[in-house]
Tab-separated table of C-alpha atoms in Angstrom:
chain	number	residue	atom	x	y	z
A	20	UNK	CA	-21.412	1.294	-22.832
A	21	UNK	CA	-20.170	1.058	-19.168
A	22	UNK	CA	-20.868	4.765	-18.741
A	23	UNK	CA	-24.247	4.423	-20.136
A	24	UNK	CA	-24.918	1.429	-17.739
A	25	UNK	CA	-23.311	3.635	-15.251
A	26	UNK	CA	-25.434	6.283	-15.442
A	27	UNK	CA	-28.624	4.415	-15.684
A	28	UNK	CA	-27.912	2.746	-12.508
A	29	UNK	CA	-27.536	6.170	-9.999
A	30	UNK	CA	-30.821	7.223	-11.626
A	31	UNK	CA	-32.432	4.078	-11.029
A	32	UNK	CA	-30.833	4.788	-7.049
A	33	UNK	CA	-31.947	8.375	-7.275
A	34	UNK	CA	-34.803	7.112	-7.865
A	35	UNK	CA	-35.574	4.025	-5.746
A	36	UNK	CA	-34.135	5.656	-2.657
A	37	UNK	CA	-33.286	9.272	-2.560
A	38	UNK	CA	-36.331	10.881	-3.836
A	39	UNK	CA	-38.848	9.114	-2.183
A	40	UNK	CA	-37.137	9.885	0.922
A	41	UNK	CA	-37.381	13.807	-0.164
A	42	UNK	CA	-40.872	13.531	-0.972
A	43	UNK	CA	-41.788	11.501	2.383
A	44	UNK	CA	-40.095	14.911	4.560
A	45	UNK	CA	-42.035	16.784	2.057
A	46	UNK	CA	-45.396	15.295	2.912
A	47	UNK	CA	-45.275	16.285	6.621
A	48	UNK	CA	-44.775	19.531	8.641
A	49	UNK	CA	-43.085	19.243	12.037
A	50	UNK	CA	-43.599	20.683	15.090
A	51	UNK	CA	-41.209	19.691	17.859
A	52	UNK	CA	-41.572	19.403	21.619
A	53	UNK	CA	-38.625	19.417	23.662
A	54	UNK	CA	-39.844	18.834	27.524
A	55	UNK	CA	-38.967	16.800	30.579
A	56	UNK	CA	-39.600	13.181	29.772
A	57	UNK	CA	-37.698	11.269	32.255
A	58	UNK	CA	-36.283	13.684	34.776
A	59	UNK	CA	-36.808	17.109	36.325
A	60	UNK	CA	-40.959	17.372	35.746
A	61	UNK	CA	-41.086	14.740	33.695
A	62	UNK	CA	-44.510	14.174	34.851
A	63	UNK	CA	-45.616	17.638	33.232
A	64	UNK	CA	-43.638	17.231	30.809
A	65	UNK	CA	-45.779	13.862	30.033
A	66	UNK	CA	-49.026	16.021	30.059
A	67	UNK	CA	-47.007	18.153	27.326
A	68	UNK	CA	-46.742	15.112	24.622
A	69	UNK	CA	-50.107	13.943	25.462
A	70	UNK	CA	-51.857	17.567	24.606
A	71	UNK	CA	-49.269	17.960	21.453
A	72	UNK	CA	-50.470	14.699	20.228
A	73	UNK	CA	-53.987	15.247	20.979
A	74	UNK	CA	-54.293	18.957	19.172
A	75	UNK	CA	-52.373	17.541	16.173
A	76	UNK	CA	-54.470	14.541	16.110
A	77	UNK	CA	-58.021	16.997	15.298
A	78	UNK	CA	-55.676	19.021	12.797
A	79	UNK	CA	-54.939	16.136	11.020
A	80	UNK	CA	-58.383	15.179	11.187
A	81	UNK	CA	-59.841	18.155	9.225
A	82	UNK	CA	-56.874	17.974	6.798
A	83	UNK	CA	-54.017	19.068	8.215
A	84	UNK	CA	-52.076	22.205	7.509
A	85	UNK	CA	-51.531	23.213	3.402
A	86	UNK	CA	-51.956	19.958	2.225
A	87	UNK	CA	-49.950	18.216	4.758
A	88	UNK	CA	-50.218	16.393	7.827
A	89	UNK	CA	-48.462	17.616	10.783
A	90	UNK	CA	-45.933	15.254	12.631
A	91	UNK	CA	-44.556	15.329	16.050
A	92	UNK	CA	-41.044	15.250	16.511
A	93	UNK	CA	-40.193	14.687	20.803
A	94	UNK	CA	-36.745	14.794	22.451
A	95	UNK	CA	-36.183	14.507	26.475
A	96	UNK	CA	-34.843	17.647	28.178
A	97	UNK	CA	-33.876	15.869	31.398
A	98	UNK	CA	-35.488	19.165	32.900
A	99	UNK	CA	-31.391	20.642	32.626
A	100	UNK	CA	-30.170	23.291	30.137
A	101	UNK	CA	-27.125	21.148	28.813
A	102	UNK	CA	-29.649	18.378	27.658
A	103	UNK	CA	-32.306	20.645	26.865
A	104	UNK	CA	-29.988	23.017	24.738
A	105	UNK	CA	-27.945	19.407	23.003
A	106	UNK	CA	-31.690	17.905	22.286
A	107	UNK	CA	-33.082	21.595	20.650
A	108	UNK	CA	-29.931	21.998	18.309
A	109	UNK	CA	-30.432	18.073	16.814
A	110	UNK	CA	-34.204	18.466	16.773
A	111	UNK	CA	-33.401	21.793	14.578
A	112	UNK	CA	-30.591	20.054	12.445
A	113	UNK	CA	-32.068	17.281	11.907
A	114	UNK	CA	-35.708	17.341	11.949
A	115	UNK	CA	-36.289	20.567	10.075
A	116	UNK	CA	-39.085	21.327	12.532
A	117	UNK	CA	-41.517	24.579	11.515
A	118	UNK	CA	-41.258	25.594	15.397
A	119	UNK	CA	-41.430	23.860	18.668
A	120	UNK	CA	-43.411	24.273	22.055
A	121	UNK	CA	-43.841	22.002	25.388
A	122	UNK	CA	-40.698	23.887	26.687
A	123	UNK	CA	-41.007	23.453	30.496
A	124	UNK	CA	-38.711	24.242	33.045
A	125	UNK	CA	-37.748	27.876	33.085
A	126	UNK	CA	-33.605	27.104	33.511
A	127	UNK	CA	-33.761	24.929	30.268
A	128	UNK	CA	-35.557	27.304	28.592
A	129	UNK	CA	-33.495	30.190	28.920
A	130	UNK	CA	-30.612	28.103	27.152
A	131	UNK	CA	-32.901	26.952	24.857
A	132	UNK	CA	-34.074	30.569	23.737
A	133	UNK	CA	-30.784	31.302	22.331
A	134	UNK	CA	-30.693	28.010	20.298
A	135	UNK	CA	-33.624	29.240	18.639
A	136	UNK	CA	-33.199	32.805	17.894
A	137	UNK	CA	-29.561	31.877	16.880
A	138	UNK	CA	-31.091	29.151	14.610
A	139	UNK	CA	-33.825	31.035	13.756
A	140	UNK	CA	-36.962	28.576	14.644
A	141	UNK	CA	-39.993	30.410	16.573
A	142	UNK	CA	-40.555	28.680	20.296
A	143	UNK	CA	-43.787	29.615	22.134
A	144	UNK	CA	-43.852	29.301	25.726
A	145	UNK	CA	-47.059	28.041	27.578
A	146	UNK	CA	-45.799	27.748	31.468
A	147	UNK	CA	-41.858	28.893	31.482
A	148	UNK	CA	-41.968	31.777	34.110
A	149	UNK	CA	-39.301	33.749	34.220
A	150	UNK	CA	-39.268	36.896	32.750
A	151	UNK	CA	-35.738	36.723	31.119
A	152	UNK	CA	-37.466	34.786	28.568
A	153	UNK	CA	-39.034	37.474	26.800
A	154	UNK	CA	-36.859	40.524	28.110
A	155	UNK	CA	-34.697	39.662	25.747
A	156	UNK	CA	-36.995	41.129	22.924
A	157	UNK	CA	-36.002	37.848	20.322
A	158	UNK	CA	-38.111	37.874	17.150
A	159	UNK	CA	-38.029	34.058	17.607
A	160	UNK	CA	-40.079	34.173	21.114
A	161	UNK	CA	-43.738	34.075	21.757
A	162	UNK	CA	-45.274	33.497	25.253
A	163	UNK	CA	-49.252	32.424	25.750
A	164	UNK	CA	-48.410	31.194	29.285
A	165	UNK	CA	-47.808	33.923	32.207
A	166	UNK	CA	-44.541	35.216	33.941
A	167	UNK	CA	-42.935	35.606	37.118
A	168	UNK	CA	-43.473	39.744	37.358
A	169	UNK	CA	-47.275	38.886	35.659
A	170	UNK	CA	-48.177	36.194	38.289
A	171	UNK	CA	-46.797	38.463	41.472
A	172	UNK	CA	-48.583	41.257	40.658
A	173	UNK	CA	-51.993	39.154	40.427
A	174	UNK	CA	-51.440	37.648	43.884
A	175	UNK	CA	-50.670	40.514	45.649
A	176	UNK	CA	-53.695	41.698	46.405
A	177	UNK	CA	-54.600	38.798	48.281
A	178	UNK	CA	-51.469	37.622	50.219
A	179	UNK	CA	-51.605	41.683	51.191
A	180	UNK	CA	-55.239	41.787	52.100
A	181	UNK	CA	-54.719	38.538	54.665
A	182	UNK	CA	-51.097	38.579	55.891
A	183	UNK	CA	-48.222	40.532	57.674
A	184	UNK	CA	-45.707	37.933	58.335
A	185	UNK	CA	-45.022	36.189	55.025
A	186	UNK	CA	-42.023	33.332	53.694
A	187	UNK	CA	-41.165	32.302	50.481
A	188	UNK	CA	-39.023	29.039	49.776
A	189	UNK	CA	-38.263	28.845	46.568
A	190	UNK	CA	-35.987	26.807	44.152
A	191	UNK	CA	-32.225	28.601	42.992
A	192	UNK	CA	-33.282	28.634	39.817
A	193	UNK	CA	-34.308	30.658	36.868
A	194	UNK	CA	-38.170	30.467	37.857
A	195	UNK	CA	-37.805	29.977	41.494
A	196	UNK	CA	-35.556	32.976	42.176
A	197	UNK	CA	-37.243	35.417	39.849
A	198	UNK	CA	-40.265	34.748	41.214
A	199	UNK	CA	-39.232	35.170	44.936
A	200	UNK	CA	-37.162	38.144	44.326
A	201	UNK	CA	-40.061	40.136	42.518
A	202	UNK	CA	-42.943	39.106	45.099
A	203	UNK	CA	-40.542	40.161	48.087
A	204	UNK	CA	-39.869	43.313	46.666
A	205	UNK	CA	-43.454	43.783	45.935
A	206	UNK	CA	-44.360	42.644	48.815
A	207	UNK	CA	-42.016	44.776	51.368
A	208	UNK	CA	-43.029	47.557	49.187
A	209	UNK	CA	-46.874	47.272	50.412
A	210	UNK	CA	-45.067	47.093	54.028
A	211	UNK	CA	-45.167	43.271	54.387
A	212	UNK	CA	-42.438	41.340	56.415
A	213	UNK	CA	-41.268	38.648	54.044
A	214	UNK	CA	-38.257	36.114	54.860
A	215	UNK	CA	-36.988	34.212	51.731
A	216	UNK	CA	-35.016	31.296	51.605
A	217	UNK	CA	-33.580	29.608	48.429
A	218	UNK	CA	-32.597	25.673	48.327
A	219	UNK	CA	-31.170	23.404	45.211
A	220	UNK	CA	-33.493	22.412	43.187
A	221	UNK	CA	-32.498	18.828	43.114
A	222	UNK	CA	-33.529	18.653	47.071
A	223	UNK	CA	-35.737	16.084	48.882
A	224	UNK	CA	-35.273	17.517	52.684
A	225	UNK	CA	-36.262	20.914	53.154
A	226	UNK	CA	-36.720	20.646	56.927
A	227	UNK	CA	-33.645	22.474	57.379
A	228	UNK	CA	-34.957	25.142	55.760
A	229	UNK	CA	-38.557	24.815	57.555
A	230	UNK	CA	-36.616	25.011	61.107
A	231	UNK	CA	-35.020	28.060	59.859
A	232	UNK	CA	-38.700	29.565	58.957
A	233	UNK	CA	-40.424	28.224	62.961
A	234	UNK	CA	-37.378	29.911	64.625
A	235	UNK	CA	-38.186	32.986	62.402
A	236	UNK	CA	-40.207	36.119	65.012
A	237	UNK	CA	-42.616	37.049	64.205
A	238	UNK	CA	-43.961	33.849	63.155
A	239	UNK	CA	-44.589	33.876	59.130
A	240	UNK	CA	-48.537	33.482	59.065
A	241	UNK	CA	-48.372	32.749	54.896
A	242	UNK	CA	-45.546	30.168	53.114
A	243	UNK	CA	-45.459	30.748	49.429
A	244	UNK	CA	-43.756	27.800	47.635
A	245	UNK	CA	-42.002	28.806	44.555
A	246	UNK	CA	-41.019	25.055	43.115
A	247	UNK	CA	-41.466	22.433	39.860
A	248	UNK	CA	-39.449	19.879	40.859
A	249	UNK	CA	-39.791	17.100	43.388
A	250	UNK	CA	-40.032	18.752	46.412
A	251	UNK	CA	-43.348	20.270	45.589
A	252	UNK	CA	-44.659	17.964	47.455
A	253	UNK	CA	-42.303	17.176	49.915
A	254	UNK	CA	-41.913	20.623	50.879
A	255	UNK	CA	-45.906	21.078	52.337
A	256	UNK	CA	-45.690	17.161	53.891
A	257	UNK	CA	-42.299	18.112	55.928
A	258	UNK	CA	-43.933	21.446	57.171
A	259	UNK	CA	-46.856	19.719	58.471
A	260	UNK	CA	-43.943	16.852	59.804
A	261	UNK	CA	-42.352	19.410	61.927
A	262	UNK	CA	-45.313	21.378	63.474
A	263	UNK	CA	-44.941	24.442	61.013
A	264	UNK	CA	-48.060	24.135	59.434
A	265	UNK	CA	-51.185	23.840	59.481
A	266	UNK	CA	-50.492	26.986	62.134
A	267	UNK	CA	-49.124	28.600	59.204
A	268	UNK	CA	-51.363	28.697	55.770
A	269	UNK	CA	-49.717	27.098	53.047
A	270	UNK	CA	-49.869	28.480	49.686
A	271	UNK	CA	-48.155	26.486	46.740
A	272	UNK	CA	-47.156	28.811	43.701
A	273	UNK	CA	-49.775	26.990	41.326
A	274	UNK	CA	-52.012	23.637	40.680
A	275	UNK	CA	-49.618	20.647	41.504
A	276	UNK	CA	-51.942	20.738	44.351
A	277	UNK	CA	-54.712	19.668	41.750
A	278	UNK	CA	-52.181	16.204	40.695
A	279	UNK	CA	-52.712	12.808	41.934
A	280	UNK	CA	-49.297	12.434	43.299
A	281	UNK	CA	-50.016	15.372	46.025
A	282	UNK	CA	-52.742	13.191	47.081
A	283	UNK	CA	-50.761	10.523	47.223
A	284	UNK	CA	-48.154	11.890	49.444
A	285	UNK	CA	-50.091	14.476	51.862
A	286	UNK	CA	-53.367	12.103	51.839
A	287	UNK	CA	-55.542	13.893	54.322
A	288	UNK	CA	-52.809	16.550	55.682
A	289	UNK	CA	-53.239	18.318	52.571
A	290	UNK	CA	-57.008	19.623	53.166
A	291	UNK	CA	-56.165	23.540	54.112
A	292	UNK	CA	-53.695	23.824	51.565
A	293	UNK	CA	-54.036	26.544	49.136
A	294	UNK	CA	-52.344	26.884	46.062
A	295	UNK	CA	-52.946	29.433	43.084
A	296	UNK	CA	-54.119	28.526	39.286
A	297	UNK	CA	-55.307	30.189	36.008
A	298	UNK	CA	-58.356	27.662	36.445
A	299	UNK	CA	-61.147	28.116	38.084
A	300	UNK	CA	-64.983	26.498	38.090
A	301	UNK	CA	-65.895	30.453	36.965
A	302	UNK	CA	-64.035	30.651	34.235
A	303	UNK	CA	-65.061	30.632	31.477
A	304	UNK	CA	-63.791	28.157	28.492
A	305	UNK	CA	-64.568	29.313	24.935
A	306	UNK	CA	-66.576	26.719	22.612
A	307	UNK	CA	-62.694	25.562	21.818
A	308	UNK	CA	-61.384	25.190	25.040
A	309	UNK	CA	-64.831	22.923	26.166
A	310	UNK	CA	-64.506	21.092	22.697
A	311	UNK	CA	-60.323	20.461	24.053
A	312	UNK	CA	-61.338	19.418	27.454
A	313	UNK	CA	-63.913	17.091	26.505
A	314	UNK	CA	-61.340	15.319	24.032
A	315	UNK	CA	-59.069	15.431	26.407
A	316	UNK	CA	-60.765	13.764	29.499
A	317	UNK	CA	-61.887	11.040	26.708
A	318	UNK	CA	-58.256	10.283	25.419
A	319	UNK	CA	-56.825	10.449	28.951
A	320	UNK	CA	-59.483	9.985	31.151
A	321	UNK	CA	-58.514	12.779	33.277
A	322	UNK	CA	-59.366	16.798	33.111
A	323	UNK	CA	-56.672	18.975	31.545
A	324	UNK	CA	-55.075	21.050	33.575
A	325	UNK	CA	-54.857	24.686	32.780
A	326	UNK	CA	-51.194	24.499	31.179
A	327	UNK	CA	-52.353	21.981	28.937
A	328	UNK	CA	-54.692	24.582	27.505
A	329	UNK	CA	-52.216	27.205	26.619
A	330	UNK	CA	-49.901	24.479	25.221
A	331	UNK	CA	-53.347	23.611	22.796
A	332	UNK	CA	-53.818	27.430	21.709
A	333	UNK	CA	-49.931	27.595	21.195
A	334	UNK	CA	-50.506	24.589	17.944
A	335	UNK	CA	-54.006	25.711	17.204
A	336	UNK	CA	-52.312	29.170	16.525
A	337	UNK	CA	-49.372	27.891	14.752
A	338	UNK	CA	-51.797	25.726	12.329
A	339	UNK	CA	-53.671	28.924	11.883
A	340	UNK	CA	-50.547	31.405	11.067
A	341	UNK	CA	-48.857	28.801	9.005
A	342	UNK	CA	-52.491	28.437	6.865
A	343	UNK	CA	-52.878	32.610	7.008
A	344	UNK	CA	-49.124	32.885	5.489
A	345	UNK	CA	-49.058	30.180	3.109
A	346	UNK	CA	-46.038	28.526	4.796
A	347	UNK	CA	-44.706	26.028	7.134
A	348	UNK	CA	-40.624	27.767	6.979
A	349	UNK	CA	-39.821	28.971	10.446
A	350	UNK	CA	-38.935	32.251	9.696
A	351	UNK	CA	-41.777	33.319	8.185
A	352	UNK	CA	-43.855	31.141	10.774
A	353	UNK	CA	-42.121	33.670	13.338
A	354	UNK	CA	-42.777	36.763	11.616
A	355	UNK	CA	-46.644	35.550	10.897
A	356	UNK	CA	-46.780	35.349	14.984
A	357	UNK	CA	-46.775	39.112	15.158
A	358	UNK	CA	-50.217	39.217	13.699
A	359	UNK	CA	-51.560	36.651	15.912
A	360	UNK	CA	-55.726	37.150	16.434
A	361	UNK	CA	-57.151	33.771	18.209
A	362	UNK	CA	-59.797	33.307	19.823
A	363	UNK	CA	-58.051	30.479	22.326
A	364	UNK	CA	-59.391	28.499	24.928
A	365	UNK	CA	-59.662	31.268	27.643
A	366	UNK	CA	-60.183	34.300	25.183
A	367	UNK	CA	-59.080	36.553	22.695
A	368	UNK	CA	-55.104	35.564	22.440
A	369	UNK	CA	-52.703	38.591	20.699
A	370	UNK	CA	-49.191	39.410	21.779
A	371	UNK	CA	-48.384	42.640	23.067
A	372	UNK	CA	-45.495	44.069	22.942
A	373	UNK	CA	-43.497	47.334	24.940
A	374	UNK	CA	-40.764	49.027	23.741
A	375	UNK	CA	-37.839	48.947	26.198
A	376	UNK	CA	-36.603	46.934	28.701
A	377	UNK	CA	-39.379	44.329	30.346
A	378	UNK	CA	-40.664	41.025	29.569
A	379	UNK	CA	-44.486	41.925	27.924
A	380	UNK	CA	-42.399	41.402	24.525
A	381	UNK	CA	-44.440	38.823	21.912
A	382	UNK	CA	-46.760	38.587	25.572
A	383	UNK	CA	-50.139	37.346	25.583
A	384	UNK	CA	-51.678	39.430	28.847
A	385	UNK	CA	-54.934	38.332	29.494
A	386	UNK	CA	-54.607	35.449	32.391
A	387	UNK	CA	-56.691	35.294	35.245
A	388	UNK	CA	-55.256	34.145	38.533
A	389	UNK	CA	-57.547	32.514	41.104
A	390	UNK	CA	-57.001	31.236	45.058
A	391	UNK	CA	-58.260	27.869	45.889
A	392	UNK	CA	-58.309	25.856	49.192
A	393	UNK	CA	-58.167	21.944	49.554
A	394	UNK	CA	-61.541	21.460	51.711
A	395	UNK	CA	-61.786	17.263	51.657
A	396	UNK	CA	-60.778	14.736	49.693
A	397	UNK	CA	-63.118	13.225	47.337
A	398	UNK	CA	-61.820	9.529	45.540
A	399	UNK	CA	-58.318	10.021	44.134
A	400	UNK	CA	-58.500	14.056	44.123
A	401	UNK	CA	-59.204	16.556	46.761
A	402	UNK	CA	-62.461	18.459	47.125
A	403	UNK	CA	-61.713	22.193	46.663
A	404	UNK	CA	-62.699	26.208	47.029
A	405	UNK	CA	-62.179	29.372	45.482
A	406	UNK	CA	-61.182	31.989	47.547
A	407	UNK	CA	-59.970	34.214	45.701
A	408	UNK	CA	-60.990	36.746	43.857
């Protein structure tokens, strides 16, 4: 009798508590984003969440993915490869997550690549530069955004075609250094005098490294900043502080430029800055891209910027691989990645990939890179110009 009552009992807890708990991780699939959320980037990495949320939100909307809805799971990197490695390996554990994007900061994501080809989860990169993350050739790695050899090579042609005398100040880290080392070797190669200096990237004050580049002769006509963190904006401000620029031309290594808190900073010392961006007023945005910024602008009520739409194709494509394969497990959501044939929010998205050494390994190829100068500023943003290509 007691082992009948027993018995009835842990099925009535089976039942009461421990299945409907298997069913409710059942009903959802997960898609993680690990990204800077209170330190390092953290404002990009803010942009991240919102665009996640958004793109899941119109999934969910025409009936999710095989039946299910699709959840976001978010953990805070700190924008430092110990956190971002620690928050990745419980998000896996724990959360059973079907992949995960938003990755930011290049350092982070390097540590975080081997958490999930050891783990076996796919991660898909939308703005992490450096080319170490796909030289590695992992199965478990796919990259829509561009990388540091990529984004050299397109700006070449115009820091060649308007300078002699160029600098580069760059971060000491996994994007700032690759990037620096590959456009001065470029760069020198063409015949171009380059001088390159490296600071932390935790740094506020870079004016000893600004005094370094005014004693420098010949005077560098060109300053390419290679940074994420804080002192993107510092580093353009103390230039102009200490009589550097605007004699030299100041060209930041993409759109922060294009962010209210440059405005807030530089005010009207930043009008002549340049900076370079895969967005331009020419391109072109397919019907899904328009139909993203649109949505976007009315959730937010601000424009996307152009990271945020390769973070958008990166969930639109795993919705549509996990709906081609018939399945939401991460290895075969890795392996379905091969096959990849979107039509994304800039064009035709498919990963290429090169036998031997390199980065173009589970590589989308097909950016654009454009030149643009602050000319005014207009309300809480500046006016601006293409001048390049």
């Amino acid at each position: 009798m007691k082992k009948s009552i027993l018995l009835t009992t842990l099925i009535f807890i089976l039942t009461v508590f421990l299945l409907p708990l298997g069913a409710m991780a059942a009903d959802t699939i997960k898609l993680g984003v690990v990204t800077p959320m209170s330190t390092g980037d953290f404002r990009s990495g803010k942009i991240n969440v919102q665009t996640v949320e958004l793109a899941v939100e119109q999934i969910n909307a025409q009936g999710g993915v095989l039946g299910k809805k699709l959840e976001v799971v978010t953990a805070d990197d700190e924008g430092k490869p110990a956190a971002g490695v620690i928050a990745l390996k419980r998000m896996i554990a724990k959360e059973k997550i079907s992949a995960v994007v938003g990755l930011w900061h290049s350092s982070v994501a390097v540590a975080q690549e081997k958490v999930a080809t050891q783990m076996q989860v796919p991660m898909m990169l939308h703005y992490s530069w450096t080319d170490d993350l796909t030289a590695g050739h992992s199965d478990y790695v796919y990259r829509v955004g561009p990388f540091n050899a990529e984004i050299a090579q397109l700006a070449l042609p115009y820091i060649d075609k308007n300078y002699k005398n160029i600098a580069i100040l760059y971060e000491t880290n996994a994007f700032g250094s690759g990037f620096a080392n590959y456009l001065e070797k470029i760069a020198k190669a063409k015949g171009l005098n380059v001088y390159s200096i490296g600071y932390p990237q935790e740094a506020t004050d870079l004016k000893p490294q600004l005094l370094q580049l005014k004693a420098k002769s010949p005077k560098p006509e060109l300053l390419v900043i290679a940074a994420v963190y804080e002192a993107t904006n510092l580093i353009p401000k103390q230039a102009l502080e200490i009589g550097l620029a605007p004699e030299m031309q100041i060209l930041c290594s993409w759109d922060w430029p294009t962010y209210p808190a440059f405005q807030e900073i530089l005010g009207e010392k930043g009008v002549g800055v340049t900076y370079a961006t895969f967005e331009s007023d020419k391109l072109k945005l397919s019907p899904l891209g328009e139909k993203f910024k649109k949505a976007y602008k009315a959730k937010y009520d601000v424009d996307p910027p152009v990271f945020a739409l390769f973070l958008y194709d990166e969930v639109m494509i795993l919705a549509e691989t996990m709906k081609r394969i018939k399945s939401s497990d991460p290895k075969d959501v890795a392996a379905g990645l091969k096959d990849t044939k979107f039509e994304g929010t800039t064009g035709l998205i498919t990963f290429e990939r090169k036998e031997g050494p390199g980065p173009v390994w589970n590589q989308w190829m097909g950016h654009q890179l454009f030149i643009n100068k602050l000319t005014a500023v207009e309300g809480k943003s500046y006016k601006r110009e293409q001048i390049y290509p």
